[in-house]
Coordinates of C-alpha atoms in Angstrom, one line a residue:
Chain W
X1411 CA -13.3 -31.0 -10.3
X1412 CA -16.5 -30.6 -12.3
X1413 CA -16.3 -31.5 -16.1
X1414 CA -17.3 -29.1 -18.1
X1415 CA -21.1 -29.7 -19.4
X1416 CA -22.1 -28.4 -22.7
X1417 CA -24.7 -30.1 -23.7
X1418 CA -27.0 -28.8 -20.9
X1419 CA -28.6 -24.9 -20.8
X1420 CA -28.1 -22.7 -17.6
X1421 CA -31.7 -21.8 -16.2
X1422 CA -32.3 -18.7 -14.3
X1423 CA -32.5 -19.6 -10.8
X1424 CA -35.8 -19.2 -8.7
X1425 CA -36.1 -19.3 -5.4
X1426 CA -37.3 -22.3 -4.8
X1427 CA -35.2 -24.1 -7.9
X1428 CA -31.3 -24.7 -7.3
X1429 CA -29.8 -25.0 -10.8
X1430 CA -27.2 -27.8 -11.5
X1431 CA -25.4 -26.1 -14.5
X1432 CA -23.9 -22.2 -14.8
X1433 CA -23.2 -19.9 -16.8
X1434 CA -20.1 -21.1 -17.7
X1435 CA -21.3 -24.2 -19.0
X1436 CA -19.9 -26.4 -15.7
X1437 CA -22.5 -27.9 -13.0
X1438 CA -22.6 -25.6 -9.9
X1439 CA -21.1 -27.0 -6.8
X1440 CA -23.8 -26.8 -3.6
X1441 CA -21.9 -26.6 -0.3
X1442 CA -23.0 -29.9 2.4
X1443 CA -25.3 -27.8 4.0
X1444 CA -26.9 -27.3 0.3
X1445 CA -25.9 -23.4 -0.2
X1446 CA -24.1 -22.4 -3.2
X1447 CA -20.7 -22.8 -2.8
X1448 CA -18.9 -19.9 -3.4
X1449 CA -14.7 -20.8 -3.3
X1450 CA -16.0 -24.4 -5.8
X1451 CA -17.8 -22.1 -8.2
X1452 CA -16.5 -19.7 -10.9
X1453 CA -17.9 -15.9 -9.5
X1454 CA -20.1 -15.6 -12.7
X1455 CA -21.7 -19.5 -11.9
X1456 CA -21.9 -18.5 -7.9
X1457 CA -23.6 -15.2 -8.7
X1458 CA -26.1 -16.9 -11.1
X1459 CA -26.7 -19.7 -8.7
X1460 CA -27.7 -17.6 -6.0
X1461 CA -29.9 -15.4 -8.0
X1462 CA -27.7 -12.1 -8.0
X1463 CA -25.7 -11.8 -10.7
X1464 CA -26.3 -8.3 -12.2
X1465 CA -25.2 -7.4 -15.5
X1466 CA -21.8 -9.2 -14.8
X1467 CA -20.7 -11.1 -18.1
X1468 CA -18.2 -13.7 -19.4
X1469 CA -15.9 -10.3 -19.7
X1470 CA -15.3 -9.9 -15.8
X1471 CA -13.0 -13.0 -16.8
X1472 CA -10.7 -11.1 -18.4
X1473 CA -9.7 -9.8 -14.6
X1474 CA -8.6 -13.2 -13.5
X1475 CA -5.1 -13.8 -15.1
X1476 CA -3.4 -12.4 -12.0
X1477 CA 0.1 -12.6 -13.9
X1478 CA 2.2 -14.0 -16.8
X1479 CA 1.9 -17.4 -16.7
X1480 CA 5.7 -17.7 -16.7
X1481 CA 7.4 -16.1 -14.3
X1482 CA 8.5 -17.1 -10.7
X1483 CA 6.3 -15.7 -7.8
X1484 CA 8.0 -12.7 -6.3
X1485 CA 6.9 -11.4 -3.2
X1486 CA 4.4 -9.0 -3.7
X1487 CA 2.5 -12.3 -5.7
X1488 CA 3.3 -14.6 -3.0
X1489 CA 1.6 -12.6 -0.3
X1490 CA -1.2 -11.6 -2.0
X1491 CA -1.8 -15.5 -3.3
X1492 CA -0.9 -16.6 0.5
X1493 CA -3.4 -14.1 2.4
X1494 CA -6.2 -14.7 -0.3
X1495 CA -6.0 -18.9 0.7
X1496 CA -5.4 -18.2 4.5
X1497 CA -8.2 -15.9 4.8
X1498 CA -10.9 -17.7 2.5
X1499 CA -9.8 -20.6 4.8
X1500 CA -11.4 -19.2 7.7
X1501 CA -13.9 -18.3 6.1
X1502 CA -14.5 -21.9 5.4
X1503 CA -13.6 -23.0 9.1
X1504 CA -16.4 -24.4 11.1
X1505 CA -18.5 -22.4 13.2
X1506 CA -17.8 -24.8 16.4
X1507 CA -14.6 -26.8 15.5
X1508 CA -13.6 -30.0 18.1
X1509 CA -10.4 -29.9 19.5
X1510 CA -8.5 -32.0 17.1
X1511 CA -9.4 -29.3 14.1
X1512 CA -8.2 -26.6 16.1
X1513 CA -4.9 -28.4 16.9
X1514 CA -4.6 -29.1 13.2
X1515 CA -5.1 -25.3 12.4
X1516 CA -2.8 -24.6 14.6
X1517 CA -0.5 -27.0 13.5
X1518 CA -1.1 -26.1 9.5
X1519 CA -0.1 -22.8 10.7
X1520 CA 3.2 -23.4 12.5
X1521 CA 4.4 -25.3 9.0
X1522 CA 2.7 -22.9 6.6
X1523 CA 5.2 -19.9 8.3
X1524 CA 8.1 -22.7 8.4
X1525 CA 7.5 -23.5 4.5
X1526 CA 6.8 -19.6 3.2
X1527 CA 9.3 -19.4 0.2
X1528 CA 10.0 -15.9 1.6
X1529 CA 12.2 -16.8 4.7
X1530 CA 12.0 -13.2 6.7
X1531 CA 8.1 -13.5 6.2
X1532 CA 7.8 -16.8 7.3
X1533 CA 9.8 -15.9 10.3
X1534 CA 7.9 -12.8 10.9
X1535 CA 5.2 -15.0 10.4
X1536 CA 6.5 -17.4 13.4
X1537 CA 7.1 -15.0 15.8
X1538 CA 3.7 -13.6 15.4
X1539 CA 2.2 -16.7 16.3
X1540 CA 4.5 -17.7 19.0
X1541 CA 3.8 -13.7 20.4
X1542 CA -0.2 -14.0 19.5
X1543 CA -1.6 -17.0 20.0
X1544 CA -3.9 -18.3 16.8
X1545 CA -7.6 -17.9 18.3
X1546 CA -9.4 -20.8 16.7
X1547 CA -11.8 -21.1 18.9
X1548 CA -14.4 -20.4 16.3
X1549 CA -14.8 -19.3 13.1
X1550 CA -15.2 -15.7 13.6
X1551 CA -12.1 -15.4 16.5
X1552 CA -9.4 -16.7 13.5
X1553 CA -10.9 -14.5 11.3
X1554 CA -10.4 -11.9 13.5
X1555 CA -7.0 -13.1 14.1
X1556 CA -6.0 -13.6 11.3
X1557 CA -7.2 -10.2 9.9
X1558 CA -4.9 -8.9 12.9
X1559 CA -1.9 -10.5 11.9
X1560 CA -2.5 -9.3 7.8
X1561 CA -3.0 -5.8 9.6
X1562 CA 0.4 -6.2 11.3
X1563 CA 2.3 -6.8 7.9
X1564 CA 0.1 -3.8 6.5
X1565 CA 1.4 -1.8 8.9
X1566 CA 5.2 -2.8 8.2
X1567 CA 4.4 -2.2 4.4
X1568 CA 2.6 1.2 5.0
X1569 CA -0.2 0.3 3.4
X1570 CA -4.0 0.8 5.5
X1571 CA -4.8 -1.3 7.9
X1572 CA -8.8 -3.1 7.4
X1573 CA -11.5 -2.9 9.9
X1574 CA -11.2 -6.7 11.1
X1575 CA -15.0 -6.6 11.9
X1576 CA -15.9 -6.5 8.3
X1577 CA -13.7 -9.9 7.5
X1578 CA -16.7 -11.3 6.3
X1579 CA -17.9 -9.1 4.2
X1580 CA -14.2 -9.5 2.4
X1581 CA -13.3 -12.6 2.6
X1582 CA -17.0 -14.7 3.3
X1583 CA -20.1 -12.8 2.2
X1584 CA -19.2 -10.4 -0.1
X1585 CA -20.7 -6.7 0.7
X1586 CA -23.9 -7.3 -0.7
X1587 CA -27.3 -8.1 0.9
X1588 CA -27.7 -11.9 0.5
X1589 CA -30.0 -12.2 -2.3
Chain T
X1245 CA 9.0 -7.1 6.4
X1246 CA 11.7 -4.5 5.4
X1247 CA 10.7 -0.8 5.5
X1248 CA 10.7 1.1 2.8
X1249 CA 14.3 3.0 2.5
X1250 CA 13.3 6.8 0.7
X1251 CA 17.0 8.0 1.7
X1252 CA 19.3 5.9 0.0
X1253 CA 19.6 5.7 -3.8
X1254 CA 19.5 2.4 -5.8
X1255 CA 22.7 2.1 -7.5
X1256 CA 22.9 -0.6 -10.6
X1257 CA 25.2 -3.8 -9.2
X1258 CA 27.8 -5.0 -10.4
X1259 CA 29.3 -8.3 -10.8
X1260 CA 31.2 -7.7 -7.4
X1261 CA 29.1 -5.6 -5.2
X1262 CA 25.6 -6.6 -4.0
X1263 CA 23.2 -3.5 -3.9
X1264 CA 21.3 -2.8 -0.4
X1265 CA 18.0 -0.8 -2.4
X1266 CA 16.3 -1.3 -4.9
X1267 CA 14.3 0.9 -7.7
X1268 CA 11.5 0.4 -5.3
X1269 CA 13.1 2.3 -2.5
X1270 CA 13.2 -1.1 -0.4
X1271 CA 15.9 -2.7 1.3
X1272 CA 16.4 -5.7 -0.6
X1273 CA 16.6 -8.9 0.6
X1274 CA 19.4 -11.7 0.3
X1275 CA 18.9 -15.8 0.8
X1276 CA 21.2 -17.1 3.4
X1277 CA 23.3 -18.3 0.2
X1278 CA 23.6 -14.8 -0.6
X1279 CA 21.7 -14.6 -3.4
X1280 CA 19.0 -12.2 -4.2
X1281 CA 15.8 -13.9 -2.8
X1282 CA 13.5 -14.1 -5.7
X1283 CA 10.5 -14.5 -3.4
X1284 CA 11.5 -12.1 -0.6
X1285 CA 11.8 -9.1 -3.3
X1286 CA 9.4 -7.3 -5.9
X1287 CA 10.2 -8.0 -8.9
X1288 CA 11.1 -5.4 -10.0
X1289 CA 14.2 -5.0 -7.5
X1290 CA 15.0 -9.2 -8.1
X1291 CA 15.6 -8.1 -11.5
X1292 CA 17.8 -5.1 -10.6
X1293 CA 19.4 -7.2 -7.9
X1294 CA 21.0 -9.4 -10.1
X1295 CA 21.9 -7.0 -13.1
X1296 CA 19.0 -8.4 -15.3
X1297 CA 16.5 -5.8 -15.3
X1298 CA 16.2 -5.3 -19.0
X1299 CA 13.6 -2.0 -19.5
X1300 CA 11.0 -3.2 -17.4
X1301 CA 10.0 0.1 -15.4
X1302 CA 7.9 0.6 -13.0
X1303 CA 4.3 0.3 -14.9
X1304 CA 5.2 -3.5 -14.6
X1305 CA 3.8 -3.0 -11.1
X1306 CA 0.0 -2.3 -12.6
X1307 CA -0.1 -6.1 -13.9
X1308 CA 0.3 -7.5 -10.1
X1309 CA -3.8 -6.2 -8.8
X1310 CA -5.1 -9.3 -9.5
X1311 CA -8.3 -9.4 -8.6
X1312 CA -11.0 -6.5 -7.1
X1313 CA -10.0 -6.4 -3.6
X1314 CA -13.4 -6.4 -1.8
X1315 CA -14.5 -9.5 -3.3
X1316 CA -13.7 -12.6 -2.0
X1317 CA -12.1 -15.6 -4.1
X1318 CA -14.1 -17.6 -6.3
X1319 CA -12.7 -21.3 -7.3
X1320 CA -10.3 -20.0 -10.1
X1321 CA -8.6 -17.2 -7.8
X1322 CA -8.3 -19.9 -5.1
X1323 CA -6.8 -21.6 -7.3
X1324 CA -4.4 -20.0 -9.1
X1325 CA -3.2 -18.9 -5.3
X1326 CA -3.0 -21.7 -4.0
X1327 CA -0.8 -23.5 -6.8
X1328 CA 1.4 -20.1 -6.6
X1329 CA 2.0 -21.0 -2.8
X1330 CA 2.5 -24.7 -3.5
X1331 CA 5.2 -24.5 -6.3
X1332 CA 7.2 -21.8 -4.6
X1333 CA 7.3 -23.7 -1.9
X1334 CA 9.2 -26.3 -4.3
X1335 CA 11.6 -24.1 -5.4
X1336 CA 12.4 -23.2 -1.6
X1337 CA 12.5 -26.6 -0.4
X1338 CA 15.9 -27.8 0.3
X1339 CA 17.7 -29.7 -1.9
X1340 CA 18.5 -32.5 0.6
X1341 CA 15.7 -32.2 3.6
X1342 CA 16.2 -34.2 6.5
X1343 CA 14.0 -36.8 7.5
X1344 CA 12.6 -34.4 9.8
X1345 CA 11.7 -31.5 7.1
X1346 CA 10.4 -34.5 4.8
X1347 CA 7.7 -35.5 7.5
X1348 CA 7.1 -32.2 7.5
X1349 CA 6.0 -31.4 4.4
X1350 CA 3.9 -34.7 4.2
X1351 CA 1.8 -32.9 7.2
X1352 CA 1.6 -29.7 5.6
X1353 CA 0.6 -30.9 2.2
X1354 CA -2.4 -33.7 4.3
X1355 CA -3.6 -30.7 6.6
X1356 CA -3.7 -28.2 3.2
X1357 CA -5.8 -30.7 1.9
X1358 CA -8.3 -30.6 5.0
X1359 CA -8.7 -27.1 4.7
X1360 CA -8.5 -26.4 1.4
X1361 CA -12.0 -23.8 0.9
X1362 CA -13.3 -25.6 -2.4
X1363 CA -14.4 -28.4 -0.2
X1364 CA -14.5 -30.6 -3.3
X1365 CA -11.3 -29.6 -4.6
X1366 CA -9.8 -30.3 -1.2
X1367 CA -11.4 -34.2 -1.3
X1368 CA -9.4 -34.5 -5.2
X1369 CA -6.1 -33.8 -3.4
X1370 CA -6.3 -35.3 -0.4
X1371 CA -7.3 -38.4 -2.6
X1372 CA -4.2 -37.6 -4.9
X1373 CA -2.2 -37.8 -2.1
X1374 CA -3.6 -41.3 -1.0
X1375 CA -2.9 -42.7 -4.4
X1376 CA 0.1 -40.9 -4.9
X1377 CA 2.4 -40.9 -2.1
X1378 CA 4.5 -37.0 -2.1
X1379 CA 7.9 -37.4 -3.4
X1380 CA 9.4 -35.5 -0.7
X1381 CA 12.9 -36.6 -1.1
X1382 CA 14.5 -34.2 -2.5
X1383 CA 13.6 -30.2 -3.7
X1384 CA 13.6 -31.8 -7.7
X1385 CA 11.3 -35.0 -6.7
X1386 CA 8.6 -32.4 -4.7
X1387 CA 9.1 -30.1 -7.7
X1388 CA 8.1 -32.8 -10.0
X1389 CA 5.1 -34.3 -7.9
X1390 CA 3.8 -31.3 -7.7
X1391 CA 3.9 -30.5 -11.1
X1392 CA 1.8 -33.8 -11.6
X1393 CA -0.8 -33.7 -9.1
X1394 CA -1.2 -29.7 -10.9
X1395 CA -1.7 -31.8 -14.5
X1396 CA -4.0 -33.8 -13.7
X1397 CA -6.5 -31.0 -12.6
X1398 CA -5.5 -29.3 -15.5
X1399 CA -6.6 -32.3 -17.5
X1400 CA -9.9 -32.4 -15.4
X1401 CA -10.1 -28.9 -16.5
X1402 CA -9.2 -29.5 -19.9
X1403 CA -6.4 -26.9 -19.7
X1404 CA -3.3 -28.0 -21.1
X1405 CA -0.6 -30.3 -19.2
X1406 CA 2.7 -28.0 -18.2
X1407 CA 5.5 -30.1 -19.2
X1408 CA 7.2 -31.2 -15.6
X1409 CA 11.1 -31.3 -16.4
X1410 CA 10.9 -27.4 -17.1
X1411 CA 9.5 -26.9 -13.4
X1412 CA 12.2 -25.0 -11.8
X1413 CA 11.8 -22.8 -15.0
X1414 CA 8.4 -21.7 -14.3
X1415 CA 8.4 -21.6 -10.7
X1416 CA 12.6 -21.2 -9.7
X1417 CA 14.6 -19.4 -12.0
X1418 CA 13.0 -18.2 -14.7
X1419 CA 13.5 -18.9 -18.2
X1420 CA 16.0 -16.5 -18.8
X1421 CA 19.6 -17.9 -18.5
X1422 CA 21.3 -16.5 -15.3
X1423 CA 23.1 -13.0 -15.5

């Protein structure tokens, strides 16, 4: 993790400049193929890095405490938390995986349903996978899947399904233009 | 998932009978031990489930939207997931695994490393791991691991350290005494 850096000043960035400190005051955190990484960085330090933050200040920070610090999980936490890493883990899944990262997906997935703290979910969870094979093929096919089987719990919950070809756009690119 | 039950009434429990619905309308749902599953149920019926609800009414439920839902997760919402998954998981590990379920959870934790999103953040716990082999003994010894590989990001971060023998308070059984 990044120590903070206070002694430093955040620069606007320019297109040709990649700033090493945000807005926040810690160095931004470049992804290996030198793109601002977006699940290392605070949203306020990814937006500034990448030229498009718009008016968004240190306030939108007050959104983040998702819940009182100290209370157990209960289930409606749990699956939100559990769908937000599954999903932004595909979105960091390589375009072109070999064989032995897609048998490790595969595997993390089998013992991420046998470990789920909520036991009928987890086994909802197993049978989905055993019924629906995971496509990790590519990036984009688990996304897809995995958007499919989130859709399927949606649908048990009543809540509306999402349009799996914008997975993306929710869980990778965000919904704006790239600046 | 259980379907919402509009039909039947949620009647308060008593010390001898174990309600079927909650306030929420839902089924609600027992560990094989027959205790009210803390991470199966909203909160809301958990608390009603075992005769602790104290006035907490349903506006409780506008504190669990953590986070715009079109947006996808920055480093400190991938964070705060992720160690919400990993310490429930503690308080559902058994309390004497076999040598099978420990091996287990050795894989899960290497592989959750691997894919972790914040690439970064991944390489920290994957090292952690190296250095500090899981304590995957028993459901108390993960507990406690956990809760020190979580302190010493927290240090990185300069947040403050949680103190580790109140664990199953924060993420098992609350901090209220038992009903």
């Amino acid at each position: 993790m990044p120590e903070p850096i206070e002694s430093k000043e955040a620069v606007t960035p320019s297109n040709t400049s990649k700033p090493e400190v945000g807005l926040t005051g810690r160095k931004i955190i470049y992804d290996k193929d030198g793109k601002p990484c977006r699940s290392c960085n605070s949203l306020l330090d990814f937006q500034f890095a990448t030229g498009g933050i718009k008016g968004i200040g240190a306030t939108k920070k007050e959104k983040y405490n998702p819940y009182p610090k100290d209370i157990p999980a209960d289930v409606e936490v749990l699956g939100k938390s559990s769908w937000t890493l599954l999903h932004s883990i595909a979105a960091k899944y390589p375009e072109k995986p070999d064989t032995k990262r897609q048998q490790d997906l595969k595997q993390f997935l089998t013992l991420f349903g046998s470990f789920y703290p909520c036991w009928f979910c987890g086994e909802d969870f197993e049978k989905y996978i055993k019924k629906h094979e995971p496509k990790v093929e590519t990036q984009d096919s688990f996304g897809k899947w995995l958007c499919e089987a989130h859709n399927e719990v949606n649908v048990k919950l009543g809540k509306p399904k999402f349009d799996c070809n914008l997975w993306k756009k929710r869980w990778k690119d965000g919904w704006e233009e790239d600046p």
